[in-house]
PDB file of C-alpha atoms in Angstrom:
ATOM      1  CA  MET A 869       0.000   0.000   0.000  1.00 84.00           C
ATOM      2  CA  PHE A 870       2.810   2.408   0.876  1.00 90.00           C
ATOM      3  CA  VAL A 871       6.086   2.432  -1.026  1.00 91.00           C
ATOM      4  CA  LEU A 872       9.358   4.348  -0.825  1.00 93.00           C
ATOM      5  CA  VAL A 873      10.101   6.269  -4.016  1.00 92.00           C
ATOM      6  CA  GLU A 874      13.518   7.720  -4.822  1.00 94.00           C
ATOM      7  CA  MET A 875      13.245  11.256  -6.198  1.00 93.00           C
ATOM      8  CA  VAL A 876      15.516  14.132  -7.204  1.00 94.00           C
ATOM      9  CA  ASP A 877      14.512  17.788  -7.051  1.00 93.00           C
ATOM     10  CA  THR A 878      16.073  21.228  -6.811  1.00 93.00           C
ATOM     11  CA  VAL A 879      14.905  22.879  -3.602  1.00 93.00           C
ATOM     12  CA  ARG A 880      14.793  26.662  -3.163  1.00 92.00           C
ATOM     13  CA  ILE A 881      15.624  27.792   0.394  1.00 91.00           C
ATOM     14  CA  PRO A 882      14.613  31.409   1.110  1.00 91.00           C
ATOM     15  CA  PRO A 883      17.157  33.615   2.951  1.00 89.00           C
ATOM     16  CA  TRP A 884      15.174  33.694   6.203  1.00 90.00           C
ATOM     17  CA  PHE A 885      15.865  29.933   6.569  1.00 88.00           C
ATOM     18  CA  PHE A 886      19.660  30.325   6.262  1.00 88.00           C
ATOM     19  CA  GLN A 887      20.100  30.273  10.069  1.00 89.00           C
ATOM     20  CA  ARG A 888      18.585  26.747  10.192  1.00 90.00           C
ATOM     21  CA  GLN A 889      20.355  23.490   9.462  1.00 91.00           C
ATOM     22  CA  LEU A 890      20.273  22.780   5.719  1.00 89.00           C
ATOM     23  CA  ASN A 891      18.710  19.313   6.225  1.00 90.00           C
ATOM     24  CA  GLU A 892      15.837  20.757   8.291  1.00 91.00           C
ATOM     25  CA  ALA A 893      15.137  23.562   5.814  1.00 91.00           C
ATOM     26  CA  VAL A 894      15.232  21.195   2.832  1.00 92.00           C
ATOM     27  CA  ALA A 895      12.940  18.673   4.589  1.00 92.00           C
ATOM     28  CA  GLU A 896      10.377  21.392   5.374  1.00 92.00           C
ATOM     29  CA  GLU A 897      10.406  22.719   1.804  1.00 92.00           C
ATOM     30  CA  LEU A 898      10.048  19.210   0.316  1.00 93.00           C
ATOM     31  CA  ASN A 899       7.084  18.443   2.563  1.00 92.00           C
ATOM     32  CA  LYS A 900       5.473  21.789   1.667  1.00 93.00           C
ATOM     33  CA  LYS A 901       5.907  21.022  -2.014  1.00 92.00           C
ATOM     34  CA  LEU A 902       4.943  17.307  -2.129  1.00 92.00           C
ATOM     35  CA  ALA A 903       2.933  16.223   0.935  1.00 90.00           C
ATOM     36  CA  ASN A 904      -0.703  15.393   0.106  1.00 88.00           C
ATOM     37  CA  LYS A 905      -0.075  15.890  -3.624  1.00 89.00           C
ATOM     38  CA  VAL A 906      -0.360  13.357  -6.438  1.00 89.00           C
ATOM     39  CA  VAL A 907       2.734  12.893  -8.599  1.00 88.00           C
ATOM     40  CA  TYR A 908       1.782  11.642 -12.067  1.00 87.00           C
ATOM     41  CA  ASN A 909       2.413   7.880 -12.466  1.00 87.00           C
ATOM     42  CA  VAL A 910       3.892   7.718  -8.936  1.00 90.00           C
ATOM     43  CA  GLY A 911       1.005   8.063  -6.453  1.00 89.00           C
ATOM     44  CA  LEU A 912      -0.167  10.170  -3.514  1.00 90.00           C
ATOM     45  CA  CYS A 913       2.831  11.606  -1.629  1.00 92.00           C
ATOM     46  CA  ILE A 914       2.540  11.235   2.143  1.00 92.00           C
ATOM     47  CA  CYS A 915       5.766  12.465   3.798  1.00 92.00           C
ATOM     48  CA  LEU A 916       9.541  12.673   3.450  1.00 93.00           C
ATOM     49  CA  TYR A 917      11.327   9.507   4.593  1.00 94.00           C
ATOM     50  CA  ASP A 918      14.958  10.617   4.340  1.00 92.00           C
ATOM     51  CA  ILE A 919      17.456  12.690   2.373  1.00 92.00           C
ATOM     52  CA  THR A 920      20.106  10.537   0.717  1.00 93.00           C
ATOM     53  CA  LYS A 921      22.299  13.210  -0.872  1.00 93.00           C
ATOM     54  CA  LEU A 922      22.656  16.993  -0.877  1.00 91.00           C
ATOM     55  CA  GLU A 923      24.591  18.512  -3.740  1.00 91.00           C
ATOM     56  CA  ASP A 924      26.176  21.978  -3.725  1.00 90.00           C
ATOM     57  CA  SER A 925      23.937  24.985  -3.149  1.00 87.00           C
ATOM     58  CA  TYR A 926      23.922  27.952  -5.527  1.00 90.00           C
ATOM     59  CA  ILE A 927      22.669  31.523  -5.234  1.00 88.00           C
ATOM     60  CA  PHE A 928      21.624  32.975  -8.583  1.00 88.00           C
ATOM     61  CA  PRO A 929      21.818  36.674  -9.533  1.00 89.00           C
ATOM     62  CA  GLY A 930      18.627  38.546  -8.665  1.00 87.00           C
ATOM     63  CA  ASP A 931      17.475  35.864  -6.205  1.00 85.00           C
ATOM     64  CA  GLY A 932      18.741  35.784  -2.627  1.00 86.00           C
ATOM     65  CA  ALA A 933      17.596  32.186  -2.074  1.00 89.00           C
ATOM     66  CA  SER A 934      19.846  29.156  -2.306  1.00 91.00           C
ATOM     67  CA  HIS A 935      19.066  26.374  -4.791  1.00 93.00           C
ATOM     68  CA  THR A 936      20.154  22.857  -3.814  1.00 92.00           C
ATOM     69  CA  LYS A 937      19.815  19.658  -5.816  1.00 94.00           C
ATOM     70  CA  VAL A 938      18.500  17.002  -3.418  1.00 94.00           C
ATOM     71  CA  HIS A 939      18.249  13.209  -3.699  1.00 95.00           C
ATOM     72  CA  PHE A 940      15.634  11.855  -1.297  1.00 94.00           C
ATOM     73  CA  ARG A 941      13.126   9.074  -0.584  1.00 94.00           C
ATOM     74  CA  TYR A 942       9.437   9.816  -0.126  1.00 94.00           C
ATOM     75  CA  VAL A 943       6.627   7.688   1.342  1.00 94.00           C
ATOM     76  CA  VAL A 944       3.935   7.314  -1.339  1.00 93.00           C
ATOM     77  CA  PHE A 945       0.483   5.709  -1.281  1.00 91.00           C
ATOM     78  CA  HIS A 946       0.462   3.452  -4.348  1.00 90.00           C
ATOM     79  CA  PRO A 947      -1.208   0.086  -3.762  1.00 89.00           C
ATOM     80  CA  PHE A 948      -0.246  -2.709  -6.119  1.00 87.00           C
ATOM     81  CA  LEU A 949      -2.818  -4.374  -8.375  1.00 88.00           C
ATOM     82  CA  ASP A 950      -4.803  -7.147  -6.671  1.00 86.00           C
ATOM     83  CA  GLU A 951      -3.943  -5.783  -3.213  1.00 86.00           C
ATOM     84  CA  ILE A 952      -6.842  -6.100  -0.763  1.00 87.00           C
ATOM     85  CA  LEU A 953      -7.674  -2.933   1.166  1.00 86.00           C
ATOM     86  CA  VAL A 954     -10.288  -1.938   3.729  1.00 87.00           C
ATOM     87  CA  GLY A 955     -12.221   1.312   3.437  1.00 88.00           C
ATOM     88  CA  LYS A 956     -15.594   2.836   4.250  1.00 88.00           C
ATOM     89  CA  ILE A 957     -18.429   3.533   1.851  1.00 85.00           C
ATOM     90  CA  LYS A 958     -18.488   7.277   1.249  1.00 88.00           C
ATOM     91  CA  TYR A 959     -21.619   7.277  -0.934  1.00 86.00           C
ATOM     92  CA  CYS A 960     -23.315   5.348  -3.737  1.00 85.00           C
ATOM     93  CA  SER A 961     -24.314   6.539  -7.194  1.00 85.00           C
ATOM     94  CA  GLN A 962     -25.251   5.054 -10.570  1.00 85.00           C
ATOM     95  CA  GLU A 963     -21.480   4.948 -11.311  1.00 84.00           C
ATOM     96  CA  GLY A 964     -20.967   2.508  -8.441  1.00 84.00           C
ATOM     97  CA  VAL A 965     -19.847   2.534  -4.807  1.00 84.00           C
ATOM     98  CA  HIS A 966     -17.457   5.347  -3.818  1.00 86.00           C
ATOM     99  CA  VAL A 967     -15.064   4.328  -1.040  1.00 86.00           C
ATOM    100  CA  THR A 968     -12.849   6.362   1.283  1.00 88.00           C
ATOM    101  CA  MET A 969      -9.803   5.398   3.325  1.00 88.00           C
ATOM    102  CA  ASP A 970      -9.972   8.691   5.305  1.00 85.00           C
ATOM    103  CA  PHE A 971      -6.752  10.030   3.739  1.00 86.00           C
ATOM    104  CA  PHE A 972      -7.715   8.994   0.168  1.00 87.00           C
ATOM    105  CA  ASP A 973     -11.227   9.360  -1.276  1.00 85.00           C
ATOM    106  CA  ASP A 974     -10.904   8.577  -4.992  1.00 85.00           C
ATOM    107  CA  ILE A 975     -11.822   4.890  -4.973  1.00 86.00           C
ATOM    108  CA  LEU A 976     -14.639   3.588  -7.165  1.00 86.00           C
ATOM    109  CA  ILE A 977     -16.173   0.123  -7.320  1.00 86.00           C
ATOM    110  CA  PRO A 978     -18.186   0.004 -10.574  1.00 87.00           C
ATOM    111  CA  PRO A 979     -21.525  -1.886 -10.723  1.00 83.00           C
ATOM    112  CA  GLU A 980     -20.098  -4.826 -12.691  1.00 83.00           C
ATOM    113  CA  SER A 981     -17.535  -5.406  -9.902  1.00 80.00           C
ATOM    114  CA  LEU A 982     -20.103  -5.609  -7.101  1.00 80.00           C
ATOM    115  CA  GLN A 983     -21.349  -8.905  -5.670  1.00 76.00           C
ATOM    116  CA  GLN A 984     -24.035 -10.167  -8.041  1.00 78.00           C
ATOM    117  CA  PRO A 985     -26.967  -9.896  -8.336  1.00 80.00           C
ATOM    118  CA  ALA A 986     -26.781  -6.219  -7.347  1.00 79.00           C
ATOM    119  CA  LYS A 987     -29.101  -3.310  -8.117  1.00 82.00           C
ATOM    120  CA  PHE A 988     -29.227   0.398  -7.373  1.00 81.00           C
ATOM    121  CA  ASP A 989     -32.061   1.640  -5.159  1.00 79.00           C
ATOM    122  CA  GLU A 990     -32.985   5.111  -6.512  1.00 77.00           C
ATOM    123  CA  ALA A 991     -35.080   6.053  -3.470  1.00 79.00           C
ATOM    124  CA  GLU A 992     -32.384   5.209  -0.912  1.00 80.00           C
ATOM    125  CA  GLN A 993     -29.449   6.066  -3.227  1.00 82.00           C
ATOM    126  CA  VAL A 994     -27.639   2.864  -2.239  1.00 81.00           C
ATOM    127  CA  TRP A 995     -26.547  -0.339  -3.946  1.00 80.00           C
ATOM    128  CA  LEU A 996     -27.967  -3.563  -2.632  1.00 79.00           C
ATOM    129  CA  TRP A 997     -26.934  -7.154  -3.012  1.00 78.00           C
ATOM    130  CA  GLU A 998     -29.783  -9.642  -3.466  1.00 79.00           C
ATOM    131  CA  TYR A 999     -28.359 -12.408  -1.294  1.00 75.00           C
ATOM    132  CA  GLU A1000     -29.906 -15.835  -1.963  1.00 76.00           C
ATOM    133  CA  THR A1001     -30.506 -18.238   0.957  1.00 77.00           C
ATOM    134  CA  ASP A1002     -32.604 -21.368   1.471  1.00 76.00           C
ATOM    135  CA  GLU A1003     -35.342 -19.144   2.905  1.00 79.00           C
ATOM    136  CA  GLY A1004     -35.379 -16.816  -0.116  1.00 74.00           C
ATOM    137  CA  ALA A1005     -33.636 -13.636  -1.213  1.00 74.00           C
ATOM    138  CA  HIS A1006     -32.513 -10.990   1.269  1.00 76.00           C
ATOM    139  CA  ASP A1007     -31.587  -7.437   0.314  1.00 77.00           C
ATOM    140  CA  LEU A1008     -28.269  -6.453   1.906  1.00 77.00           C
ATOM    141  CA  TYR A1009     -27.757  -2.693   1.636  1.00 75.00           C
ATOM    142  CA  MET A1010     -24.358  -1.062   1.122  1.00 79.00           C
ATOM    143  CA  ASP A1011     -24.970   1.859   3.479  1.00 80.00           C
ATOM    144  CA  GLN A1012     -22.812   4.941   3.859  1.00 82.00           C
ATOM    145  CA  GLY A1013     -20.143   4.503   6.538  1.00 84.00           C
ATOM    146  CA  GLU A1014     -20.049   0.674   6.310  1.00 84.00           C
ATOM    147  CA  GLU A1015     -16.606  -0.923   6.237  1.00 87.00           C
ATOM    148  CA  ILE A1016     -15.880  -2.714   2.989  1.00 85.00           C
ATOM    149  CA  ARG A1017     -13.042  -4.935   1.795  1.00 88.00           C
ATOM    150  CA  PHE A1018     -12.080  -4.498  -1.850  1.00 86.00           C
ATOM    151  CA  ARG A1019      -9.397  -5.585  -4.287  1.00 86.00           C
ATOM    152  CA  VAL A1020      -7.504  -3.020  -6.379  1.00 88.00           C
ATOM    153  CA  ALA A1021      -8.368  -3.901  -9.986  1.00 84.00           C
ATOM    154  CA  ASP A1022      -6.952  -0.866 -11.804  1.00 85.00           C
ATOM    155  CA  GLU A1023      -5.551   2.603 -11.278  1.00 85.00           C
ATOM    156  CA  VAL A1024      -6.102   5.720 -13.369  1.00 84.00           C
ATOM    157  CA  PHE A1025      -3.719   8.667 -13.491  1.00 85.00           C
ATOM    158  CA  VAL A1026      -4.992  11.858 -15.140  1.00 82.00           C
ATOM    159  CA  ASP A1027      -2.574  14.593 -16.155  1.00 80.00           C
ATOM    160  CA  THR A1028      -4.100  17.700 -14.573  1.00 77.00           C
ATOM    161  CA  SER A1029      -1.428  20.101 -15.811  1.00 74.00           C
ATOM    162  CA  PRO A1030      -2.699  23.442 -17.131  1.00 74.00           C
ATOM    163  CA  THR A1031      -3.541  23.253 -20.827  1.00 71.00           C
ATOM    164  CA  GLY A1032      -3.727  26.948 -21.684  1.00 70.00           C
ATOM    165  CA  PRO A1033      -6.637  29.329 -22.024  1.00 72.00           C
ATOM    166  CA  ALA A1034     -10.003  27.821 -22.869  1.00 63.00           C
ATOM    167  CA  THR A1035     -11.737  28.947 -26.022  1.00 56.00           C
ATOM    168  CA  ALA A1036     -15.146  30.585 -25.787  1.00 49.00           C
ATOM    169  CA  ALA A1037     -16.763  27.768 -27.784  1.00 50.00           C
ATOM    170  CA  SER A1038     -15.527  24.954 -25.541  1.00 54.00           C
ATOM    171  CA  ASP A1039     -17.404  23.866 -22.449  1.00 56.00           C
ATOM    172  CA  THR A1040     -15.793  24.100 -19.043  1.00 59.00           C
ATOM    173  CA  PRO A1041     -14.026  20.763 -18.569  1.00 60.00           C
ATOM    174  CA  LYS A1042     -15.135  18.552 -15.699  1.00 65.00           C
ATOM    175  CA  LYS A1043     -12.623  18.550 -12.867  1.00 70.00           C
ATOM    176  CA  GLU A1044     -11.106  15.077 -12.621  1.00 75.00           C
ATOM    177  CA  ALA A1045      -9.215  13.460  -9.778  1.00 80.00           C
ATOM    178  CA  PRO A1046      -5.508  13.113 -10.652  1.00 81.00           C
ATOM    179  CA  TYR A1047      -5.334   9.571  -9.201  1.00 81.00           C
ATOM    180  CA  THR A1048      -8.218   7.109  -8.920  1.00 79.00           C
ATOM    181  CA  LEU A1049      -8.317   3.478  -7.815  1.00 77.00           C
ATOM    182  CA  ILE A1050     -10.832   1.130  -9.427  1.00 81.00           C
ATOM    183  CA  GLY A1051     -11.799  -1.701  -7.113  1.00 81.00           C
ATOM    184  CA  THR A1052     -13.800  -4.870  -7.057  1.00 78.00           C
ATOM    185  CA  ILE A1053     -15.613  -6.403  -4.107  1.00 76.00           C
ATOM    186  CA  CYS A1054     -13.725  -9.391  -2.739  1.00 70.00           C
ATOM    187  CA  GLU A1055     -15.230 -12.849  -3.217  1.00 53.00           C
ATOM    188  CA  PRO A1056     -18.662 -13.362  -1.584  1.00 46.00           C
ATOM    189  CA  GLY A1057     -18.455 -13.344   2.152  1.00 46.00           C
ATOM    190  CA  LEU A1058     -15.472 -10.980   2.249  1.00 43.00           C
ATOM    191  CA  GLY A1059     -17.122  -7.778   1.045  1.00 45.00           C
ATOM    192  CA  LEU A1060     -19.056  -5.886   3.675  1.00 46.00           C
ATOM    193  CA  LEU A1061     -17.343  -6.719   6.949  1.00 44.00           C
ATOM    194  CA  SER A1062     -20.238  -5.843   9.241  1.00 45.00           C
ATOM    195  CA  TRP A1063     -22.492  -8.429   7.581  1.00 43.00           C
ATOM    196  CA  TRP A1064     -20.175 -11.239   8.571  1.00 42.00           C
ATOM    197  CA  ASN A1065     -19.071  -9.924  11.962  1.00 44.00           C
ATOM    198  CA  SER A1066     -22.587  -9.802  13.420  1.00 42.00           C
TER     199      SER A1066
END
């Protein structure tokens, strides 16, 4: 779920941080720049793990700050495919079940990946699983806030870099999440934890 990623970046240290240790100032600037941000094709950055190498610092004309090339390792949320994770149902829609892990909300379980037979209840705005037993079918609702176990089936990275000014004729583009996990409910009996713990 969490991995260490080796990165290289040039860090700008403003003059008012010159009295601090270089490692401390660089660590603070890296966390300001990367923490809680998605790096394209890498994942969601969590926090700095360590600094492996500091190269020479330079001060450029017209800028009183120092610029230091830094080699470092960062803790990143990037689950591998087929990893099983536990989250909570944030809400349901026609698109599927939206899941949160508190620190990461962009998880979608599409309808075809739910336990079958499943249907969407328009009135309640929830998905339900029509669970067959010897006594007949029971409707098991996937309510908001329920814990759910899911398998990572795919991941989608979207480049959200600026594209330039929009033309008057084009519609305003829909804001997309830069990193989304697509999940599937684990095999029957392992999906909604509260159903099997009671």
